[in-house]
Amino acid sequence: MEKIRKLARENQRKAREIIAELDIEGAWKTIGAEPRLVGSLRMGLLTKHRDIDFHIYSEPVDLAESFRAVARLAAHPAVEKIECTNLLHTKEACVEWHARYRDASGERWQIDMIHIRKGSRYDGYFERMADRISAVLTEPQRDTILRLKYETPDDEHIMGVEYYRAVIQDGVDTYARFAEWRKRNPVTGIVHWMP
């Protein structure tokens, strides 16, 4: 277990270095938006899947301004690719940005930045979810989540909330039980759960 904890600590340290190196928060603040860290890094549950998640809020969400903020990140030589999905005219009321970053050791990182209209349906929801999970999470549950994430095959895509719900709500403690739990609890979209 110590090997997994060490990997988690190291990847979380690297993630924070990447945030600072790219000045992700500063890029969004230049357009008057408010960036907030969400996801596994916020909760200290980032393990081997190298991803960094931000939700960014402004009112309105101006697409041209959103592009201007991301252009600052795209100028960095370690940023290899950026994709955009415009969901401003959906109930999500956002623009999804997905950047791929290659660190000095050659490892690829996914940086997801969701630019959300302030006051819309998901304003603050995932921050509250992360803070609630952090508040109730025990150390044995943390270790279980880190271990399950570590044991997940690299080509398997599993949402973080699936691990958290399975372990915290239903006491899942092995990867085999987690696989069975997922069959009984299929994800069909955004998961609205918090402990």
CSV table of C-alpha atoms in Angstrom, one decimal, residues 5-176:
chain,number,residue,atom,x,y,z
A,5,ARG,CA,0.4,6.1,-1.5
A,6,LYS,CA,3.9,7.2,-2.7
A,7,LEU,CA,2.7,7.2,-6.3
A,8,ALA,CA,-0.4,9.3,-5.3
A,9,ARG,CA,1.7,11.8,-3.4
A,10,GLU,CA,4.2,12.1,-6.3
A,11,ASN,CA,1.5,12.6,-9.0
A,12,GLN,CA,-0.3,15.1,-6.8
A,13,ARG,CA,2.9,17.1,-6.4
A,14,LYS,CA,3.5,17.0,-10.1
A,15,ALA,CA,0.0,18.1,-10.9
A,16,ARG,CA,0.3,21.1,-8.7
A,17,GLU,CA,3.7,21.9,-10.4
A,18,ILE,CA,2.0,21.8,-13.8
A,19,ILE,CA,-0.8,24.1,-12.6
A,20,ALA,CA,1.8,26.6,-11.5
A,21,GLU,CA,4.0,26.2,-14.5
A,22,LEU,CA,1.1,26.8,-16.9
A,23,ASP,CA,-0.4,29.4,-14.7
A,24,ILE,CA,-3.8,27.9,-15.3
A,25,GLU,CA,-5.6,30.0,-12.7
A,26,GLY,CA,-3.9,33.2,-13.9
A,27,ALA,CA,-4.9,32.5,-17.5
A,28,TRP,CA,-8.6,32.4,-16.6
A,29,LYS,CA,-8.4,35.3,-14.2
A,30,THR,CA,-7.1,37.5,-17.0
A,31,ILE,CA,-10.6,37.3,-18.6
A,32,GLY,CA,-12.3,37.9,-15.2
A,33,ALA,CA,-13.3,34.3,-14.6
A,34,GLU,CA,-13.0,32.4,-11.4
A,35,PRO,CA,-11.1,29.0,-11.6
A,36,ARG,CA,-11.8,26.4,-9.0
A,37,LEU,CA,-9.9,23.1,-8.6
A,38,VAL,CA,-12.3,20.1,-8.6
A,39,GLY,CA,-12.0,16.3,-8.9
A,40,SER,CA,-9.4,13.9,-7.5
A,41,LEU,CA,-6.6,16.4,-7.0
A,42,ARG,CA,-8.8,18.6,-4.9
A,43,MET,CA,-9.6,15.6,-2.7
A,44,GLY,CA,-6.1,14.1,-2.6
A,45,LEU,CA,-7.3,11.1,-4.5
A,46,LEU,CA,-5.3,11.5,-7.7
A,47,THR,CA,-3.4,8.2,-8.3
A,48,LYS,CA,-2.0,6.9,-11.5
A,49,HIS,CA,-4.5,8.4,-14.0
A,50,ARG,CA,-2.8,11.8,-14.6
A,51,ASP,CA,-5.6,14.3,-14.8
A,52,ILE,CA,-6.2,17.8,-13.5
A,53,ASP,CA,-9.8,19.2,-13.4
A,54,PHE,CA,-10.9,22.8,-13.1
A,55,HIS,CA,-14.3,24.4,-13.2
A,56,ILE,CA,-14.2,28.0,-14.3
A,57,TYR,CA,-17.0,30.4,-13.7
A,58,SER,CA,-18.0,33.7,-15.3
A,59,GLU,CA,-21.2,35.6,-16.3
A,60,PRO,CA,-21.6,35.6,-19.1
A,61,VAL,CA,-19.4,32.8,-20.7
A,62,ASP,CA,-18.1,34.7,-23.7
A,63,LEU,CA,-16.7,32.1,-26.2
A,64,ALA,CA,-14.1,34.5,-27.6
A,65,GLU,CA,-12.9,35.3,-24.1
A,66,SER,CA,-12.8,31.6,-23.3
A,67,PHE,CA,-10.6,31.1,-26.3
A,68,ARG,CA,-8.4,34.0,-25.3
A,69,ALA,CA,-7.7,32.3,-21.9
A,70,VAL,CA,-6.9,29.0,-23.4
A,71,ALA,CA,-4.7,30.5,-26.0
A,72,ARG,CA,-2.3,31.5,-23.2
A,73,LEU,CA,-2.1,27.8,-22.2
A,74,ALA,CA,-1.7,26.6,-25.8
A,75,ALA,CA,1.4,28.8,-26.2
A,76,HIS,CA,3.3,26.6,-23.7
A,77,PRO,CA,5.5,24.1,-25.6
A,78,ALA,CA,4.5,21.2,-23.4
A,79,VAL,CA,0.8,21.6,-24.3
A,80,GLU,CA,0.4,19.2,-27.3
A,81,LYS,CA,-3.3,19.4,-28.0
A,82,ILE,CA,-6.4,21.3,-27.0
A,83,GLU,CA,-10.0,20.3,-27.8
A,84,CYS,CA,-13.1,22.4,-27.3
A,85,THR,CA,-16.8,21.4,-27.0
A,86,ASN,CA,-19.3,24.2,-27.0
A,87,LEU,CA,-22.3,23.3,-24.7
A,88,LEU,CA,-23.4,26.8,-24.0
A,89,HIS,CA,-26.8,26.1,-25.5
A,90,THR,CA,-27.5,23.0,-23.4
A,91,LYS,CA,-28.5,22.6,-19.7
A,92,GLU,CA,-24.8,22.3,-18.9
A,93,ALA,CA,-24.3,25.9,-20.0
A,94,CYS,CA,-20.6,25.5,-20.5
A,95,VAL,CA,-17.6,25.2,-22.8
A,96,GLU,CA,-15.5,22.1,-22.2
A,97,TRP,CA,-11.7,22.5,-22.8
A,98,HIS,CA,-9.5,19.4,-22.8
A,99,ALA,CA,-5.7,19.9,-23.0
A,100,ARG,CA,-3.0,17.3,-23.3
A,101,TYR,CA,0.3,18.2,-21.6
A,102,ARG,CA,3.6,16.2,-21.7
A,103,ASP,CA,5.7,16.6,-18.6
A,104,ALA,CA,9.6,16.6,-18.5
A,105,SER,CA,9.7,12.8,-18.0
A,106,GLY,CA,7.5,12.2,-21.1
A,107,GLU,CA,4.3,11.4,-19.2
A,108,ARG,CA,1.0,12.7,-20.6
A,109,TRP,CA,-1.5,14.6,-18.5
A,110,GLN,CA,-5.1,15.4,-19.3
A,111,ILE,CA,-6.2,18.9,-18.1
A,112,ASP,CA,-10.0,19.4,-18.2
A,113,MET,CA,-11.2,22.9,-17.8
A,114,ILE,CA,-15.0,23.4,-17.9
A,115,HIS,CA,-16.0,27.1,-18.4
A,116,ILE,CA,-19.4,27.3,-16.8
A,117,ARG,CA,-22.0,30.1,-16.7
A,118,LYS,CA,-22.1,31.5,-13.2
A,119,GLY,CA,-25.5,30.8,-11.5
A,120,SER,CA,-26.3,27.9,-13.9
A,121,ARG,CA,-27.3,24.4,-12.8
A,122,TYR,CA,-23.8,23.1,-12.0
A,123,ASP,CA,-22.3,26.3,-10.4
A,124,GLY,CA,-20.4,25.0,-7.4
A,125,TYR,CA,-22.0,21.5,-7.4
A,126,PHE,CA,-18.8,19.5,-8.0
A,127,GLU,CA,-16.9,21.6,-5.5
A,128,ARG,CA,-19.5,20.8,-2.9
A,129,MET,CA,-19.3,17.1,-3.9
A,130,ALA,CA,-15.5,17.1,-3.4
A,131,ASP,CA,-15.7,18.9,-0.1
A,132,ARG,CA,-18.4,16.6,1.2
A,133,ILE,CA,-16.4,13.5,0.2
A,134,SER,CA,-13.3,14.9,1.8
A,135,ALA,CA,-15.2,15.6,5.0
A,136,VAL,CA,-16.6,12.0,5.4
A,137,LEU,CA,-13.7,10.0,4.0
A,138,THR,CA,-11.8,7.8,6.5
A,139,GLU,CA,-8.2,6.8,6.0
A,140,PRO,CA,-9.1,3.2,5.3
A,141,GLN,CA,-11.6,4.4,2.7
A,142,ARG,CA,-8.9,6.6,1.2
A,143,ASP,CA,-6.5,3.7,1.0
A,144,THR,CA,-9.2,1.5,-0.6
A,145,ILE,CA,-10.0,4.2,-3.3
A,146,LEU,CA,-6.3,4.7,-4.1
A,147,ARG,CA,-5.8,0.9,-4.3
A,148,LEU,CA,-8.8,0.4,-6.6
A,149,LYS,CA,-7.7,3.2,-8.8
A,150,TYR,CA,-4.2,1.7,-9.0
A,151,GLU,CA,-5.6,-1.7,-9.8
A,152,THR,CA,-7.8,-0.4,-12.6
A,153,PRO,CA,-6.4,-1.4,-16.0
A,154,ASP,CA,-4.9,1.6,-17.9
A,155,ASP,CA,-7.4,1.2,-20.8
A,156,GLU,CA,-10.5,1.2,-18.5
A,157,HIS,CA,-12.3,4.6,-18.2
A,158,ILE,CA,-14.0,4.9,-14.8
A,159,MET,CA,-15.3,8.1,-13.4
A,160,GLY,CA,-13.9,9.1,-10.0
A,161,VAL,CA,-17.3,9.3,-8.4
A,162,GLU,CA,-17.9,5.6,-9.1
A,163,TYR,CA,-15.0,4.7,-6.8
A,164,TYR,CA,-16.1,7.2,-4.2
A,165,ARG,CA,-19.7,6.1,-4.1
A,166,ALA,CA,-18.8,2.3,-4.2
A,167,VAL,CA,-16.4,2.6,-1.3
A,168,ILE,CA,-18.1,5.3,0.9
A,169,GLN,CA,-21.7,4.3,0.4
A,170,ASP,CA,-21.6,0.6,-0.3
A,171,GLY,CA,-18.4,-0.5,1.4
A,172,VAL,CA,-16.7,-2.0,-1.7
A,173,ASP,CA,-13.2,-3.1,-0.8
A,174,THR,CA,-11.8,-5.2,-3.7
A,175,TYR,CA,-11.5,-4.7,-7.4
A,176,ALA,CA,-13.6,-7.8,-8.1
